[in-house]
mmCIF file of C-alpha atoms in Angstrom:
data_model
loop_
_atom_site.group_PDB
_atom_site.id
_atom_site.type_symbol
_atom_site.label_atom_id
_atom_site.label_comp_id
_atom_site.label_asym_id
_atom_site.label_seq_id
_atom_site.Cartn_x
_atom_site.Cartn_y
_atom_site.Cartn_z
ATOM 1 C CA UNK A 315 0.000 0.000 0.000
ATOM 2 C CA UNK A 316 1.359 3.422 -0.869
ATOM 3 C CA UNK A 317 2.344 5.623 2.029
ATOM 4 C CA UNK A 318 -0.255 8.339 2.538
ATOM 5 C CA UNK A 319 1.925 10.351 4.930
ATOM 6 C CA UNK A 320 3.070 13.674 3.547
ATOM 7 C CA UNK A 321 6.869 13.513 3.014
ATOM 8 C CA UNK A 322 7.115 17.234 3.719
ATOM 9 C CA UNK A 323 5.293 16.759 7.019
ATOM 10 C CA UNK A 324 7.787 14.107 8.070
ATOM 11 C CA UNK A 325 10.707 16.361 7.164
ATOM 12 C CA UNK A 326 9.191 19.263 9.065
ATOM 13 C CA UNK A 327 8.622 17.126 12.179
ATOM 14 C CA UNK A 328 12.214 15.915 12.026
ATOM 15 C CA UNK A 329 13.465 19.502 11.757
ATOM 16 C CA UNK A 330 11.306 20.556 14.699
ATOM 17 C CA UNK A 331 12.615 17.691 16.829
ATOM 18 C CA UNK A 332 16.188 18.514 15.837
ATOM 19 C CA UNK A 333 15.704 22.203 16.691
ATOM 20 C CA UNK A 334 14.204 21.399 20.092
ATOM 21 C CA UNK A 335 17.067 19.004 20.801
ATOM 22 C CA UNK A 336 19.611 21.698 19.946
ATOM 23 C CA UNK A 337 17.944 24.245 22.223
ATOM 24 C CA UNK A 338 17.714 21.759 25.095
ATOM 25 C CA UNK A 339 20.780 21.865 27.439
ATOM 26 C CA UNK A 340 23.054 18.848 27.359
ATOM 27 C CA UNK A 341 24.881 17.375 30.366
ATOM 28 C CA UNK A 342 28.660 17.478 30.165
ATOM 29 C CA UNK A 343 29.381 13.823 30.920
ATOM 30 C CA UNK A 344 32.762 12.252 30.143
ATOM 31 C CA UNK A 345 32.831 8.511 30.740
ATOM 32 C CA UNK A 346 36.417 8.009 29.670
ATOM 33 C CA UNK A 347 37.762 9.520 32.878
ATOM 34 C CA UNK A 348 37.511 8.693 36.522
ATOM 35 C CA UNK A 349 34.664 10.056 38.517
ATOM 36 C CA UNK A 350 32.061 9.777 35.756
ATOM 37 C CA UNK A 351 29.176 9.967 38.221
ATOM 38 C CA UNK A 352 30.658 13.065 39.833
ATOM 39 C CA UNK A 353 31.112 14.710 36.462
ATOM 40 C CA UNK A 354 27.495 13.900 35.570
ATOM 41 C CA UNK A 355 26.192 15.432 38.785
ATOM 42 C CA UNK A 356 28.507 18.383 38.399
ATOM 43 C CA UNK A 357 27.381 18.810 34.822
ATOM 44 C CA UNK A 358 23.737 18.823 35.907
ATOM 45 C CA UNK A 359 24.357 21.546 38.481
ATOM 46 C CA UNK A 360 26.345 23.542 35.969
ATOM 47 C CA UNK A 361 23.538 23.296 33.433
ATOM 48 C CA UNK A 362 21.054 24.675 35.923
ATOM 49 C CA UNK A 363 23.469 27.490 36.740
ATOM 50 C CA UNK A 364 23.977 28.215 33.055
ATOM 51 C CA UNK A 365 20.243 28.330 32.527
ATOM 52 C CA UNK A 366 19.860 31.059 35.141
ATOM 53 C CA UNK A 367 22.773 33.028 33.712
ATOM 54 C CA UNK A 368 21.392 32.625 30.209
ATOM 55 C CA UNK A 369 18.245 34.388 31.279
ATOM 56 C CA UNK A 370 20.254 37.146 32.967
ATOM 57 C CA UNK A 371 22.679 37.631 30.072
ATOM 58 C CA UNK A 372 21.681 40.689 28.003
ATOM 59 C CA UNK A 373 23.076 39.045 24.888
ATOM 60 C CA UNK A 374 20.782 36.039 25.408
ATOM 61 C CA UNK A 375 17.511 37.868 25.014
ATOM 62 C CA UNK A 376 14.439 35.583 24.755
ATOM 63 C CA UNK A 377 13.580 37.462 21.566
ATOM 64 C CA UNK A 378 16.485 35.603 19.956
ATOM 65 C CA UNK A 379 14.772 32.301 20.625
ATOM 66 C CA UNK A 380 11.490 33.704 19.369
ATOM 67 C CA UNK A 381 13.211 34.868 16.188
ATOM 68 C CA UNK A 382 14.613 31.366 15.664
ATOM 69 C CA UNK A 383 11.173 29.831 16.025
ATOM 70 C CA UNK A 384 9.571 32.485 13.810
ATOM 71 C CA UNK A 385 12.170 31.859 11.114
ATOM 72 C CA UNK A 386 11.574 28.134 11.355
ATOM 73 C CA UNK A 387 7.813 28.691 11.243
ATOM 74 C CA UNK A 388 8.279 30.719 8.071
ATOM 75 C CA UNK A 389 10.147 27.841 6.456
ATOM 76 C CA UNK A 390 7.437 25.463 7.623
ATOM 77 C CA UNK A 391 4.700 27.615 6.116
ATOM 78 C CA UNK A 392 6.657 27.842 2.862
ATOM 79 C CA UNK A 393 6.983 24.055 2.765
ATOM 80 C CA UNK A 394 3.241 23.581 3.165
ATOM 81 C CA UNK A 395 2.598 26.252 0.547
ATOM 82 C CA UNK A 396 4.822 24.508 -1.998
ATOM 83 C CA UNK A 397 3.271 21.151 -1.131
ATOM 84 C CA UNK A 398 -0.269 22.430 -1.653
ATOM 85 C CA UNK A 399 0.565 24.284 -4.864
ATOM 86 C CA UNK A 400 2.402 21.353 -6.436
ATOM 87 C CA UNK A 401 -0.422 19.021 -5.419
ATOM 88 C CA UNK A 402 -2.923 21.090 -7.399
ATOM 89 C CA UNK A 403 -0.561 21.291 -10.367
ATOM 90 C CA UNK A 404 0.036 17.553 -10.260
ATOM 91 C CA UNK A 405 -3.688 16.788 -10.199
ATOM 92 C CA UNK A 406 -4.036 18.772 -13.416
ATOM 93 C CA UNK A 407 -1.170 16.784 -14.968
ATOM 94 C CA UNK A 408 -2.443 13.391 -13.803
ATOM 95 C CA UNK A 409 -6.033 14.011 -14.873
ATOM 96 C CA UNK A 410 -5.334 14.242 -18.602
ATOM 97 C CA UNK A 411 -5.521 10.524 -19.464
ATOM 98 C CA UNK A 412 -7.496 8.819 -16.667
ATOM 99 C CA UNK A 413 -8.660 5.222 -16.854
ATOM 100 C CA UNK A 414 -10.326 2.651 -14.631
ATOM 101 C CA UNK A 415 -10.511 -1.135 -14.367
ATOM 102 C CA UNK A 416 -13.770 -2.545 -13.062
ATOM 103 C CA UNK A 417 -13.802 -4.732 -9.983
ATOM 104 C CA UNK A 418 -15.938 -7.275 -11.829
ATOM 105 C CA UNK A 419 -13.324 -7.773 -14.543
ATOM 106 C CA UNK A 420 -10.641 -7.979 -11.878
ATOM 107 C CA UNK A 421 -12.598 -10.588 -9.935
ATOM 108 C CA UNK A 422 -13.451 -12.648 -13.021
ATOM 109 C CA UNK A 423 -9.921 -12.270 -14.415
ATOM 110 C CA UNK A 424 -11.317 -10.904 -17.667
ATOM 111 C CA UNK A 425 -9.226 -7.728 -17.851
ATOM 112 C CA UNK A 426 -8.045 -7.323 -21.471
ATOM 113 C CA UNK A 427 -4.335 -6.904 -22.112
ATOM 114 C CA UNK A 428 -2.113 -5.605 -24.877
ATOM 115 C CA UNK A 429 0.288 -7.743 -26.883
ATOM 116 C CA UNK A 430 2.968 -6.854 -24.322
ATOM 117 C CA UNK A 431 0.741 -8.077 -21.469
ATOM 118 C CA UNK A 432 -0.229 -4.653 -20.118
ATOM 119 C CA UNK A 433 -3.723 -4.377 -18.673
ATOM 120 C CA UNK A 434 -6.216 -2.248 -20.613
ATOM 121 C CA UNK A 435 -8.817 -0.274 -18.712
ATOM 122 C CA UNK A 436 -11.722 1.960 -19.639
ATOM 123 C CA UNK A 437 -10.714 5.485 -20.571
ATOM 124 C CA UNK A 438 -11.932 8.440 -22.532
ATOM 125 C CA UNK A 439 -10.962 11.936 -23.496
ATOM 126 C CA UNK A 440 -8.634 13.541 -25.983
ATOM 127 C CA UNK A 441 -5.566 11.370 -25.491
ATOM 128 C CA UNK A 442 -7.522 8.122 -25.762
ATOM 129 C CA UNK A 443 -10.041 9.098 -28.433
ATOM 130 C CA UNK A 444 -8.316 11.646 -30.669
ATOM 131 C CA UNK A 445 -4.756 10.356 -30.375
ATOM 132 C CA UNK A 446 -5.787 6.661 -30.303
ATOM 133 C CA UNK A 447 -3.776 5.805 -27.194
ATOM 134 C CA UNK A 448 -4.866 2.744 -25.182
ATOM 135 C CA UNK A 449 -6.153 3.388 -21.630
ATOM 136 C CA UNK A 450 -3.227 1.742 -19.850
ATOM 137 C CA UNK A 451 -0.848 2.577 -17.037
ATOM 138 C CA UNK A 452 1.882 3.273 -19.575
ATOM 139 C CA UNK A 453 -0.254 5.815 -21.428
ATOM 140 C CA UNK A 454 -1.300 7.496 -18.194
ATOM 141 C CA UNK A 455 2.272 7.743 -16.922
ATOM 142 C CA UNK A 456 3.691 9.036 -20.219
ATOM 143 C CA UNK A 457 0.988 11.684 -20.659
ATOM 144 C CA UNK A 458 1.382 12.729 -17.017
ATOM 145 C CA UNK A 459 5.161 12.987 -17.361
ATOM 146 C CA UNK A 460 4.730 15.025 -20.548
ATOM 147 C CA UNK A 461 2.671 17.619 -18.662
ATOM 148 C CA UNK A 462 5.019 17.508 -15.666
ATOM 149 C CA UNK A 463 7.985 18.149 -17.934
ATOM 150 C CA UNK A 464 6.448 21.392 -19.177
ATOM 151 C CA UNK A 465 6.016 22.559 -15.577
ATOM 152 C CA UNK A 466 9.577 21.529 -14.673
ATOM 153 C CA UNK A 467 10.978 23.590 -17.550
ATOM 154 C CA UNK A 468 9.242 26.669 -16.147
ATOM 155 C CA UNK A 469 10.456 25.891 -12.623
ATOM 156 C CA UNK A 470 14.043 26.088 -13.850
ATOM 157 C CA UNK A 471 13.579 29.857 -14.083
ATOM 158 C CA UNK A 472 13.287 30.085 -10.286
ATOM 159 C CA UNK A 473 16.211 30.244 -7.902
ATOM 160 C CA UNK A 474 18.024 26.966 -7.419
ATOM 161 C CA UNK A 475 16.614 26.186 -3.923
ATOM 162 C CA UNK A 476 13.071 27.038 -4.994
ATOM 163 C CA UNK A 477 13.434 25.040 -8.198
ATOM 164 C CA UNK A 478 14.582 21.975 -6.249
ATOM 165 C CA UNK A 479 11.784 22.318 -3.677
ATOM 166 C CA UNK A 480 9.065 22.638 -6.300
ATOM 167 C CA UNK A 481 10.388 19.895 -8.565
ATOM 168 C CA UNK A 482 10.965 17.448 -5.708
ATOM 169 C CA UNK A 483 7.446 17.944 -4.393
ATOM 170 C CA UNK A 484 5.950 17.556 -7.870
ATOM 171 C CA UNK A 485 7.894 14.348 -8.517
ATOM 172 C CA UNK A 486 6.976 12.989 -5.072
ATOM 173 C CA UNK A 487 3.285 13.487 -5.854
ATOM 174 C CA UNK A 488 3.716 11.549 -9.085
ATOM 175 C CA UNK A 489 5.483 8.530 -7.623
ATOM 176 C CA UNK A 490 3.195 8.330 -4.597
ATOM 177 C CA UNK A 491 0.187 8.368 -6.901
ATOM 178 C CA UNK A 492 1.796 5.866 -9.272
ATOM 179 C CA UNK A 493 2.400 3.400 -6.437
ATOM 180 C CA UNK A 494 -1.138 3.904 -5.184
ATOM 181 C CA UNK A 495 -2.500 3.254 -8.683
ATOM 182 C CA UNK A 496 -0.448 0.066 -8.956
ATOM 183 C CA UNK A 497 -1.998 -1.159 -5.723
ATOM 184 C CA UNK A 498 -5.617 -0.041 -6.044
ATOM 185 C CA UNK A 499 -6.176 -0.239 -9.817
ATOM 186 C CA UNK A 500 -3.877 -3.072 -10.881
ATOM 187 C CA UNK A 501 -3.907 -5.134 -7.689
ATOM 188 C CA UNK A 502 -0.143 -5.193 -7.093
ATOM 189 C CA UNK A 503 -0.250 -5.811 -3.357
ATOM 190 C CA UNK A 504 3.430 -6.771 -3.113
ATOM 191 C CA UNK A 505 5.474 -3.757 -2.121
ATOM 192 C CA UNK A 506 8.638 -5.373 -3.468
ATOM 193 C CA UNK A 507 7.115 -5.675 -6.949
ATOM 194 C CA UNK A 508 5.831 -2.111 -6.804
ATOM 195 C CA UNK A 509 9.256 -0.813 -5.833
ATOM 196 C CA UNK A 510 10.792 -2.603 -8.804
ATOM 197 C CA UNK A 511 8.290 -0.987 -11.170
ATOM 198 C CA UNK A 512 8.864 2.393 -9.529
ATOM 199 C CA UNK A 513 12.603 2.130 -10.130
ATOM 200 C CA UNK A 514 11.931 1.453 -13.806
ATOM 201 C CA UNK A 515 9.484 4.358 -13.865
ATOM 202 C CA UNK A 516 12.092 6.682 -12.365
ATOM 203 C CA UNK A 517 14.546 5.671 -15.096
ATOM 204 C CA UNK A 518 11.841 6.415 -17.665
ATOM 205 C CA UNK A 519 11.218 9.833 -16.110
ATOM 206 C CA UNK A 520 14.900 10.720 -16.380
ATOM 207 C CA UNK A 521 14.933 9.586 -19.997
ATOM 208 C CA UNK A 522 11.834 11.654 -20.778
ATOM 209 C CA UNK A 523 13.515 14.805 -19.455
ATOM 210 C CA UNK A 524 16.634 14.222 -21.556
ATOM 211 C CA UNK A 525 14.668 13.349 -24.711
ATOM 212 C CA UNK A 526 12.388 16.390 -24.555
ATOM 213 C CA UNK A 527 15.263 18.710 -23.646
ATOM 214 C CA UNK A 528 17.135 17.504 -26.710
ATOM 215 C CA UNK A 529 14.039 18.013 -28.843
ATOM 216 C CA UNK A 530 13.497 21.602 -27.738
ATOM 217 C CA UNK A 531 17.146 22.388 -28.442
ATOM 218 C CA UNK A 532 17.554 20.636 -31.804
ATOM 219 C CA UNK A 533 14.154 21.342 -33.352
ATOM 220 C CA UNK A 534 10.614 20.135 -33.915
ATOM 221 C CA UNK A 535 11.629 17.006 -35.828
ATOM 222 C CA UNK A 536 13.716 15.720 -32.906
ATOM 223 C CA UNK A 537 10.988 16.692 -30.429
ATOM 224 C CA UNK A 538 8.350 14.879 -32.494
ATOM 225 C CA UNK A 539 10.580 11.798 -32.555
ATOM 226 C CA UNK A 540 10.852 11.936 -28.751
ATOM 227 C CA UNK A 541 7.058 12.146 -28.405
ATOM 228 C CA UNK A 542 6.680 9.285 -30.886
ATOM 229 C CA UNK A 543 9.083 7.040 -28.948
ATOM 230 C CA UNK A 544 7.733 7.773 -25.476
ATOM 231 C CA UNK A 545 4.014 8.501 -25.785
ATOM 232 C CA UNK A 546 3.219 6.388 -28.866
ATOM 233 C CA UNK A 547 5.821 3.651 -28.192
ATOM 234 C CA UNK A 548 7.264 4.060 -31.710
ATOM 235 C CA UNK A 549 4.143 2.679 -33.418
ATOM 236 C CA UNK A 550 4.091 2.594 -37.213
ATOM 237 C CA UNK A 551 0.457 3.690 -37.567
ATOM 238 C CA UNK A 552 0.802 7.080 -35.869
ATOM 239 C CA UNK A 553 -0.726 10.038 -37.696
ATOM 240 C CA UNK A 554 2.015 12.593 -38.322
ATOM 241 C CA UNK A 555 -0.542 15.378 -38.006
ATOM 242 C CA UNK A 556 -1.137 14.322 -34.413
ATOM 243 C CA UNK A 557 2.587 14.399 -33.672
ATOM 244 C CA UNK A 558 2.857 17.868 -35.182
ATOM 245 C CA UNK A 559 -0.142 19.049 -33.135
ATOM 246 C CA UNK A 560 1.402 17.786 -29.877
ATOM 247 C CA UNK A 561 4.738 19.464 -30.658
ATOM 248 C CA UNK A 562 2.999 22.757 -31.452
ATOM 249 C CA UNK A 563 0.926 22.466 -28.270
ATOM 250 C CA UNK A 564 4.037 21.839 -26.141
ATOM 251 C CA UNK A 565 5.700 24.984 -27.456
ATOM 252 C CA UNK A 566 2.507 26.965 -26.874
ATOM 253 C CA UNK A 567 2.344 25.774 -23.253
ATOM 254 C CA UNK A 568 5.950 26.789 -22.638
ATOM 255 C CA UNK A 569 5.260 30.185 -24.166
ATOM 256 C CA UNK A 570 2.289 30.740 -21.848
ATOM 257 C CA UNK A 571 4.247 29.528 -18.826
ATOM 258 C CA UNK A 572 7.127 31.829 -19.714
ATOM 259 C CA UNK A 573 4.776 34.823 -19.722
ATOM 260 C CA UNK A 574 3.472 33.883 -16.261
ATOM 261 C CA UNK A 575 4.873 35.589 -13.161
ATOM 262 C CA UNK A 576 6.585 33.428 -10.546
ATOM 263 C CA UNK A 577 3.911 34.164 -7.941
ATOM 264 C CA UNK A 578 1.191 33.131 -10.400
ATOM 265 C CA UNK A 579 2.578 29.589 -10.529
ATOM 266 C CA UNK A 580 0.895 28.957 -7.176
ATOM 267 C CA UNK A 581 -2.562 29.303 -8.657
ATOM 268 C CA UNK A 582 -2.463 29.444 -12.461
ATOM 269 C CA UNK A 583 0.244 27.046 -13.667
ATOM 270 C CA UNK A 584 -2.288 24.328 -14.499
ATOM 271 C CA UNK A 585 -4.418 26.755 -16.519
ATOM 272 C CA UNK A 586 -2.100 26.390 -19.523
ATOM 273 C CA UNK A 587 -3.405 22.837 -20.011
ATOM 274 C CA UNK A 588 -6.967 23.999 -20.640
ATOM 275 C CA UNK A 589 -6.106 24.580 -24.304
ATOM 276 C CA UNK A 590 -6.328 21.080 -25.869
ATOM 277 C CA UNK A 591 -3.577 19.785 -28.108
ATOM 278 C CA UNK A 592 -6.096 18.884 -30.818
ATOM 279 C CA UNK A 593 -6.808 22.589 -31.307
ATOM 280 C CA UNK A 594 -3.344 22.898 -32.820
ATOM 281 C CA UNK A 595 -4.540 20.829 -35.790
ATOM 282 C CA UNK A 596 -5.943 24.066 -37.220
ATOM 283 C CA UNK A 597 -2.405 25.422 -37.306
ATOM 284 C CA UNK A 598 -0.886 22.163 -38.512
ATOM 285 C CA UNK A 599 -3.264 21.916 -41.485
ATOM 286 C CA UNK A 600 -2.363 25.390 -42.711
ATOM 287 C CA UNK A 601 0.342 25.507 -45.413
ATOM 288 C CA UNK A 602 3.755 26.600 -44.274
ATOM 289 C CA UNK A 603 4.987 30.073 -45.123
ATOM 290 C CA UNK A 604 7.243 28.650 -47.826
ATOM 291 C CA UNK A 605 4.240 26.930 -49.473
ATOM 292 C CA UNK A 606 1.903 29.906 -49.520
ATOM 293 C CA UNK A 607 0.775 30.617 -53.070
ATOM 294 C CA UNK A 608 1.249 27.007 -54.112
ATOM 295 C CA UNK A 609 -2.087 25.511 -55.187
ATOM 296 C CA UNK A 610 -3.122 22.089 -56.374
ATOM 297 C CA UNK A 611 -5.472 22.041 -59.346
ATOM 298 C CA UNK A 612 -7.251 19.090 -60.857
ATOM 299 C CA UNK A 613 -7.337 18.995 -64.647
ATOM 300 C CA UNK A 614 -10.424 17.700 -66.488
ATOM 301 C CA UNK A 615 -8.524 14.567 -67.467
ATOM 302 C CA UNK A 616 -7.840 13.746 -63.822
ATOM 303 C CA UNK A 617 -4.192 14.846 -63.771
ATOM 304 C CA UNK A 618 -3.220 17.090 -60.855
ATOM 305 C CA UNK A 619 -0.881 20.016 -61.350
ATOM 306 C CA UNK A 620 0.846 22.223 -58.805
ATOM 307 C CA UNK A 621 0.715 25.822 -60.013
ATOM 308 C CA UNK A 622 3.144 28.249 -58.384
ATOM 309 C CA UNK A 623 4.168 31.884 -58.789
ATOM 310 C CA UNK A 624 0.921 33.026 -60.279
ATOM 311 C CA UNK A 625 0.787 30.246 -62.863
ATOM 312 C CA UNK A 626 4.218 30.880 -64.388
ATOM 313 C CA UNK A 627 5.359 27.364 -63.488
ATOM 314 C CA UNK A 628 3.380 24.168 -63.780
ATOM 315 C CA UNK A 629 4.638 20.866 -62.395
ATOM 316 C CA UNK A 630 2.746 17.667 -63.069
ATOM 317 C CA UNK A 631 1.916 15.525 -60.069
ATOM 318 C CA UNK A 632 1.462 11.803 -60.725
#
């Protein structure tokens, strides 16, 4: 069963316990010398004496302790803020290609599978219907990681500590949810098996980041190839128009995220996903700038000709 305890909460509790332990006086006990018991008793009396002097020392003002706790409370509040914000962003990423497997099929062992043996559920929506992706765990994870990658690229514009905090929380949400889905949806009750799949999934996540980074640097063709390998599993029957629409949509999302202020990421980062990728088909179907003015005409005899430059050139098309 996936752990439902907030990792940030555990870290915060550990930091609080560590801070309290540091503020608590420690006895000066040395057991490697003679008179250990005397040293312990002496250390206890000295600690009590130091406590009274600490309160009387002008340099040890109680406001210093209050400032330490207020600073720590500020970090704690920031941690909860990042956790809550990344949770909302992750829900938007994970809700793009949802699927379910009925309990009846699970009980009767009638869950359909792919040729690779992956269980097929019941899905719906753009990624399953328009892009013809099967409602499987692999599709869900790849589509979720695609959306997460776009958010991670925007987070790189923050300071290094903030970038790490936001990205770590976002990735933690993903892997906690993935393990929970393995258990509740696919019936993988063995934690050892789930951990093995999670290690493979982490390797896939690292590969996705490298592949999409390379695509954005080298051009749309390389980016489309990365989407084809990861999301579509390098299938031969993929519509190239769909690949072009996804690539155009990814660049549009990054453009909108780039225009967003850092503070707006708390509340509006997921809003960039409201524009569906299929809407980019309108742009994909338009001729490129280099092909404007090139028309295809059908002759009465059935032969097609491409007429360019106002009809000055005519090229027969078989």
